[in-house]
Amino acid sequence: QVELEQSGGGSVENGGSLTLSCVARGNTYSTYCMAWFRQLPGKEREGIASIEYNGYPNYVDSVRGRFTISLDDRTLYLQMTRLKPNDTAIYYCALEEWRCGGVWTQVGRFGSWGQGTLVAVSS
């Protein structure tokens, strides 16, 4: 019953910054996990960051220290810095009706998805 609406994305130079947002609309859960996934060209969708409804962010090593996930009210953000050409991908936000736990990188665990937005990092 939750719809996720993404905004942001676009083109950015190597080493630049960009912020994505994702607004959750409709009924929400008392306990939930929100996450950012990305799909690199020719690759499968992969989780890169997640955050609990009450905080506690998680990151994969490839973005740790460069990306920051945050949650403000019903809006999820992904602040991306020091972007690299291999960060070029379609980025998706997602929501699961339970805690992130240790398997938040699995696509199948998330029931709600944003429409995706392209981030293109030029070299």
Backbone as a chain_set.jsonl record, in Angstrom:
{"seq": "QVELEQSGGGSVENGGSLTLSCVARGNTYSTYCMAWFRQLPGKEREGIASIEYNGYPNYVDSVRGRFTISLDDRTLYLQMTRLKPNDTAIYYCALEEWRCGGVWTQVGRFGSWGQGTLVAVSS", "coords": {"N": [[0.823, -1.209, 0.0], [2.155, 1.08, -0.079], [3.516, 3.663, -1.927], [6.371, 4.598, -3.695], [8.059, 7.435, -4.588], [10.481, 8.676, -6.579], [13.068, 11.164, -6.941], [15.532, 13.368, -8.348], [18.814, 12.494, -9.481], [20.562, 12.316, -12.643], [23.127, 13.847, -14.654], [26.54, 13.983, -13.749], [29.825, 15.177, -13.024], [32.97, 13.401, -12.874], [33.975, 12.726, -9.604], [32.167, 14.43, -8.526], [29.089, 15.435, -6.826], [25.828, 14.31, -5.84], [22.398, 14.174, -4.958], [19.845, 11.956, -4.16], [16.33, 11.457, -3.76], [13.479, 9.993, -2.14], [10.168, 9.632, -1.75], [7.82, 8.337, 0.442], [4.556, 7.352, 0.038], [1.164, 6.942, 1.074], [-0.077, 4.216, 3.105], [2.052, 3.42, 5.79], [4.46, 1.414, 7.581], [4.826, 0.409, 11.005], [7.237, -0.599, 11.73], [9.969, -0.69, 9.694], [12.164, -1.033, 6.851], [14.167, 0.883, 4.752], [15.79, 1.226, 1.626], [18.483, 1.726, -0.722], [19.008, 0.709, -3.981], [20.953, -0.205, -6.842], [21.354, -0.532, -10.358], [23.751, -1.471, -12.369], [24.98, -0.96, -15.724], [24.179, -3.704, -17.7], [24.207, -5.382, -15.507], [22.853, -7.049, -12.555], [20.306, -5.845, -10.311], [21.427, -4.372, -7.323], [21.808, -4.066, -3.79], [22.857, -1.169, -2.035], [22.754, 0.524, 0.156], [21.06, 0.896, 3.282], [18.538, 1.721, 5.718], [17.163, 1.73, 8.963], [13.822, 2.254, 10.23], [14.108, 3.726, 12.483], [16.648, 4.727, 12.347], [20.132, 3.784, 12.115], [22.086, 3.165, 9.773], [23.244, 1.239, 6.939], [25.824, 0.052, 4.763], [27.231, -1.079, 1.68], [30.559, -2.07, 0.862], [31.502, -0.802, -1.44], [30.398, 1.727, -1.576], [30.638, 2.838, 0.871], [31.602, 5.45, 2.996], [31.503, 7.277, 0.967], [28.849, 7.585, 0.146], [25.817, 8.611, 1.721], [23.106, 7.558, 3.526], [19.907, 8.584, 4.558], [16.992, 9.298, 6.547], [14.188, 11.216, 6.686], [11.345, 12.091, 8.151], [8.998, 11.081, 5.95], [10.617, 10.78, 3.826], [13.249, 9.446, 2.018], [16.735, 9.723, 1.601], [19.647, 9.817, -0.461], [22.781, 10.762, -0.295], [25.321, 11.364, -2.398], [28.732, 11.413, -2.875], [31.995, 12.202, -4.234], [31.743, 10.849, -6.674], [32.13, 8.265, -9.075], [32.907, 7.121, -12.411], [32.119, 4.41, -12.567], [29.982, 4.357, -10.882], [27.83, 4.901, -12.322], [24.551, 4.201, -13.018], [21.187, 2.89, -12.806], [19.276, 4.003, -10.209], [17.41, 2.844, -7.467], [14.901, 3.205, -4.977], [13.674, 1.435, -2.123], [11.341, -0.344, -0.023], [10.792, -2.276, 2.86], [8.627, -4.142, 4.948], [9.604, -4.77, 7.439], [12.374, -5.06, 9.724], [15.683, -4.131, 8.601], [17.745, -5.984, 9.007], [20.113, -8.596, 8.295], [20.003, -9.147, 5.603], [19.386, -7.181, 3.786], [20.256, -6.487, 1.326], [19.048, -8.02, -0.547], [16.987, -8.228, -3.267], [14.46, -9.465, -3.395], [13.315, -9.2, -0.876], [12.094, -6.794, -0.558], [9.1, -5.071, -0.819], [8.041, -2.762, -1.94], [8.826, -0.422, -4.458], [10.658, 2.275, -5.91], [10.45, 4.203, -8.969], [12.868, 4.331, -10.203], [15.862, 6.013, -11.154], [18.2, 7.54, -13.331], [21.637, 7.823, -12.819], [24.341, 9.312, -14.113], [27.712, 9.312, -14.434], [30.28, 11.119, -15.627], [33.517, 10.679, -17.108]], "CA": [[0.0, 0.0, 0.0], [3.075, 2.212, -0.071], [4.074, 4.061, -3.204], [7.629, 5.311, -3.56], [8.273, 8.365, -5.679], [11.856, 9.136, -6.579], [13.464, 12.366, -7.641], [16.966, 13.536, -8.384], [19.487, 11.83, -10.572], [21.043, 13.155, -13.714], [24.537, 13.733, -15.013], [27.482, 14.643, -12.856], [31.201, 14.93, -13.406], [33.774, 12.543, -12.022], [34.321, 13.373, -8.351], [31.105, 15.314, -8.116], [28.108, 15.007, -5.835], [24.438, 14.296, -6.247], [21.517, 13.661, -3.922], [18.59, 11.363, -4.587], [15.299, 11.419, -2.74], [12.423, 9.015, -2.346], [9.066, 9.943, -0.852], [6.875, 7.256, 0.668], [3.18, 7.819, 0.093], [0.217, 5.908, 1.438], [0.116, 3.6, 4.406], [3.396, 2.994, 6.151], [4.544, 0.393, 8.61], [5.406, 0.874, 12.258], [8.616, -1.049, 11.665], [10.29, -0.87, 8.289], [13.51, -0.798, 6.348], [14.238, 1.485, 3.436], [17.106, 0.962, 1.061], [18.814, 2.137, -2.073], [19.601, -0.271, -4.867], [21.327, 0.321, -8.137], [21.553, -1.511, -11.404], [24.778, -1.042, -13.302], [24.732, -1.443, -17.081], [24.436, -5.112, -17.921], [24.283, -6.103, -14.246], [21.627, -7.196, -11.788], [20.074, -4.855, -9.28], [22.144, -4.692, -6.105], [21.626, -3.149, -2.69], [24.051, -0.42, -1.679], [22.6, 1.172, 1.449], [19.754, 0.745, 3.902], [18.39, 2.393, 7.002], [15.988, 1.345, 9.727], [12.846, 3.309, 10.457], [14.588, 4.503, 13.615], [18.05, 5.012, 12.141], [21.035, 2.658, 11.89], [22.379, 2.958, 8.357], [24.135, 0.172, 6.498], [26.386, 0.298, 3.443], [28.17, -2.023, 1.111], [31.896, -1.491, 0.849], [31.761, -0.011, -2.629], [29.912, 3.093, -1.408], [30.897, 3.272, 2.237], [32.485, 6.598, 3.073], [31.179, 8.21, -0.112], [27.405, 7.775, 0.113], [25.162, 8.701, 3.014], [21.67, 7.344, 3.489], [19.226, 9.212, 5.68], [15.539, 9.239, 6.498], [13.587, 12.375, 7.323], [9.897, 11.954, 8.049], [8.652, 10.042, 4.995], [11.493, 10.937, 2.675], [14.55, 8.798, 2.054], [17.74, 10.428, 0.819], [20.959, 9.235, -0.692], [23.759, 11.777, -0.626], [26.441, 10.724, -3.058], [29.887, 12.272, -3.069], [33.145, 11.58, -4.884], [31.187, 9.905, -7.625], [33.036, 7.695, -10.052], [32.196, 6.626, -13.591], [31.501, 3.11, -12.335], [28.756, 4.545, -10.118], [26.768, 5.099, -13.296], [23.566, 3.138, -12.877], [19.844, 3.285, -12.437], [19.147, 3.89, -8.769], [16.059, 2.582, -7.004], [14.64, 3.113, -3.552], [12.825, 0.3, -1.806], [10.84, -0.409, 1.345], [10.389, -3.566, 3.389], [7.766, -3.939, 6.108], [10.249, -5.272, 8.629], [13.711, -4.528, 9.92], [16.646, -4.408, 7.546], [18.433, -7.214, 9.328], [21.362, -8.849, 7.604], [19.778, -9.525, 4.212], [18.742, -6.036, 3.158], [20.74, -6.351, -0.045], [18.302, -8.936, -1.394], [15.883, -7.576, -3.959], [13.206, -10.132, -3.11], [12.775, -8.887, 0.436], [11.451, -5.487, -0.57], [7.817, -5.127, -1.478], [7.725, -1.509, -2.608], [9.962, 0.097, -5.212], [10.535, 3.494, -6.676], [10.476, 4.0, -10.412], [14.243, 4.331, -10.657], [16.376, 7.22, -11.78], [19.536, 7.335, -13.863], [22.772, 8.64, -12.423], [25.401, 9.136, -15.092], [28.932, 9.983, -14.009], [31.204, 11.221, -16.74], [34.918, 10.563, -16.758]], "C": [[0.857, 1.259, 0.0], [3.615, 2.439, -1.477], [5.321, 4.893, -2.959], [7.87, 6.147, -4.803], [9.665, 8.954, -5.584], [12.018, 10.454, -7.309], [14.972, 12.511, -7.524], [17.544, 12.778, -9.56], [19.913, 12.826, -11.629], [22.509, 12.905, -13.977], [25.402, 14.537, -14.056], [28.895, 14.283, -13.286], [31.893, 13.996, -12.421], [34.209, 13.31, -10.77], [33.25, 14.283, -7.798], [30.15, 14.691, -7.122], [26.703, 15.11, -6.394], [23.615, 13.697, -5.118], [20.219, 13.159, -4.527], [17.599, 11.407, -3.438], [14.205, 10.45, -3.137], [11.349, 9.264, -1.302], [8.113, 8.763, -0.767], [5.479, 7.832, 0.841], [2.237, 6.66, 0.359], [0.509, 5.368, 2.823], [1.556, 3.158, 4.606], [3.331, 1.957, 7.255], [5.167, 0.973, 9.872], [6.879, 0.502, 12.345], [8.954, -1.332, 10.206], [11.751, -0.585, 8.003], [13.398, -0.151, 4.976], [15.665, 1.378, 2.925], [17.239, 1.575, -0.321], [19.484, 0.977, -2.797], [20.07, 0.434, -6.118], [21.572, -0.823, -9.1], [22.545, -0.942, -12.408], [24.479, -1.593, -14.684], [25.121, -2.904, -17.243], [24.503, -5.957, -16.669], [22.914, -6.22, -13.588], [21.518, -6.094, -10.738], [20.737, -5.294, -7.978], [21.9, -3.63, -5.04], [22.923, -2.458, -2.342], [23.953, 0.241, -0.309], [21.197, 0.949, 1.975], [19.735, 1.498, 5.22], [17.1, 1.943, 7.662], [15.058, 2.537, 9.893], [13.286, 4.248, 11.576], [16.087, 4.78, 13.543], [18.848, 3.782, 11.766], [21.264, 2.372, 10.41], [23.342, 1.805, 8.113], [24.594, 0.459, 5.08], [27.186, -0.903, 2.981], [29.495, -1.301, 0.951], [32.138, -0.547, -0.321], [31.311, 1.449, -2.504], [30.191, 3.654, -0.023], [31.92, 4.4, 2.257], [32.233, 7.636, 2.006], [29.694, 8.554, -0.154], [26.864, 7.822, 1.535], [23.662, 8.534, 2.836], [21.05, 7.978, 4.725], [17.725, 9.156, 5.457], [14.992, 10.398, 7.312], [12.092, 12.339, 7.082], [9.583, 10.798, 7.101], [9.49, 10.124, 3.728], [12.852, 10.295, 2.929], [15.508, 9.552, 1.142], [18.977, 9.562, 0.624], [21.874, 10.36, -1.162], [25.0, 11.08, -1.164], [27.536, 11.743, -3.303], [31.016, 11.472, -3.693], [32.693, 10.492, -5.853], [32.219, 9.503, -8.669], [32.246, 7.24, -11.27], [31.521, 5.277, -13.375], [30.348, 3.164, -11.33], [27.569, 4.754, -11.05], [25.818, 3.915, -13.273], [22.182, 3.748, -12.751], [19.684, 3.005, -10.954], [17.681, 3.769, -8.378], [15.992, 2.678, -5.487], [13.651, 1.989, -3.318], [12.429, 0.335, -0.335], [10.416, -1.827, 1.679], [9.637, -3.34, 4.69], [8.334, -4.526, 7.402], [11.639, -4.685, 8.723], [14.649, -4.93, 8.788], [17.346, -5.74, 7.773], [19.733, -7.353, 8.56], [21.226, -9.207, 6.143], [19.1, -8.403, 3.442], [19.186, -5.827, 1.723], [19.984, -7.235, -1.029], [17.069, -8.255, -1.966], [14.536, -8.145, -3.534], [12.578, -9.808, -1.772], [11.981, -7.584, 0.464], [10.186, -5.514, -1.417], [7.427, -3.889, -2.241], [8.981, -0.943, -3.242], [9.643, 1.424, -5.862], [10.684, 3.197, -8.151], [11.883, 3.944, -10.989], [14.62, 5.649, -11.305], [17.821, 6.988, -12.194], [20.513, 8.338, -13.283], [23.901, 8.325, -13.386], [26.606, 9.974, -14.686], [29.924, 9.962, -15.16], [32.643, 11.163, -16.252], [35.691, 11.804, -17.134]], "O": [[0.337, 2.372, 0.072], [4.107, 1.516, -2.125], [5.325, 5.787, -2.112], [7.882, 5.635, -5.923], [9.991, 9.649, -4.621], [11.219, 10.812, -8.175], [15.608, 11.855, -6.699], [16.84, 12.46, -10.518], [19.656, 14.025, -11.519], [23.064, 11.882, -13.576], [25.033, 15.627, -13.618], [29.13, 13.212, -13.845], [31.452, 13.829, -11.284], [34.747, 14.413, -10.869], [33.408, 14.848, -6.716], [30.361, 13.579, -6.639], [26.43, 15.895, -7.302], [24.084, 12.812, -4.403], [19.574, 13.857, -5.31], [17.992, 11.395, -2.271], [14.027, 10.13, -4.313], [11.595, 9.123, -0.104], [7.654, 8.25, -1.788], [5.252, 8.695, 1.689], [2.481, 5.534, -0.077], [1.238, 5.974, 3.608], [2.187, 2.599, 3.709], [2.261, 1.668, 7.791], [5.948, 1.922, 9.805], [7.671, 1.212, 12.965], [8.284, -2.137, 9.56], [12.465, 0.018, 8.804], [12.615, -0.596, 4.137], [16.623, 1.433, 3.696], [16.254, 1.894, -0.988], [20.409, 0.35, -2.279], [19.631, 1.545, -6.417], [21.945, -1.929, -8.706], [22.22, -0.051, -13.191], [23.786, -2.603, -14.802], [26.254, -3.292, -16.958], [24.826, -7.142, -16.75], [21.948, -5.58, -14.005], [22.516, -5.496, -10.337], [20.621, -6.452, -7.577], [21.798, -2.442, -5.347], [23.983, -3.085, -2.351], [24.978, 0.493, 0.324], [20.25, 0.827, 1.198], [20.777, 1.864, 5.763], [16.071, 1.794, 7.004], [15.463, 3.686, 9.717], [12.89, 5.413, 11.615], [16.722, 5.038, 14.565], [18.315, 2.844, 11.171], [20.689, 1.432, 9.862], [24.146, 1.451, 8.975], [23.854, 1.038, 4.286], [27.746, -1.646, 3.787], [29.545, -0.071, 0.91], [32.904, 0.408, -0.198], [31.789, 2.31, -3.243], [29.989, 4.845, 0.213], [32.968, 4.317, 1.617], [32.702, 8.768, 2.124], [29.326, 9.689, -0.455], [27.383, 7.162, 2.435], [23.028, 9.277, 2.087], [21.618, 7.909, 5.815], [17.25, 8.991, 4.333], [15.303, 10.539, 8.495], [11.625, 12.53, 5.959], [9.876, 9.646, 7.422], [9.109, 9.594, 2.684], [13.511, 10.574, 3.93], [15.136, 9.968, 0.044], [19.295, 8.697, 1.44], [21.753, 10.845, -2.287], [25.644, 10.302, -0.461], [27.293, 12.808, -3.87], [31.007, 10.241, -3.689], [33.202, 9.371, -5.842], [33.062, 10.299, -9.083], [31.042, 7.0, -11.173], [30.459, 5.024, -13.943], [29.798, 2.125, -10.965], [26.424, 4.781, -10.599], [26.224, 2.771, -13.48], [22.028, 4.961, -12.61], [19.932, 1.889, -10.498], [16.825, 4.492, -8.887], [16.926, 2.276, -4.793], [12.881, 1.632, -4.209], [13.096, 0.962, 0.488], [9.762, -2.497, 0.88], [9.98, -2.438, 5.454], [7.59, -4.75, 8.357], [12.033, -3.886, 7.873], [14.436, -5.936, 8.11], [17.518, -6.528, 6.843], [20.376, -6.361, 8.217], [22.219, -9.539, 5.495], [18.315, -8.667, 2.532], [18.558, -5.071, 0.982], [20.258, -7.195, -2.228], [16.214, -7.768, -1.226], [13.578, -7.398, -3.335], [11.407, -10.119, -1.556], [11.268, -7.317, 1.432], [10.202, -5.927, -2.577], [6.56, -3.954, -3.113], [10.06, -0.974, -2.651], [8.521, 1.672, -6.303], [11.005, 2.073, -8.539], [12.066, 3.55, -12.141], [13.79, 6.313, -11.927], [18.576, 6.317, -11.49], [20.254, 9.541, -13.256], [24.361, 7.186, -13.459], [26.522, 11.199, -14.605], [30.349, 8.896, -15.607], [32.946, 11.549, -15.123], [36.899, 11.872, -16.906]]}, "num_chains": 1, "name": "protein.A"}
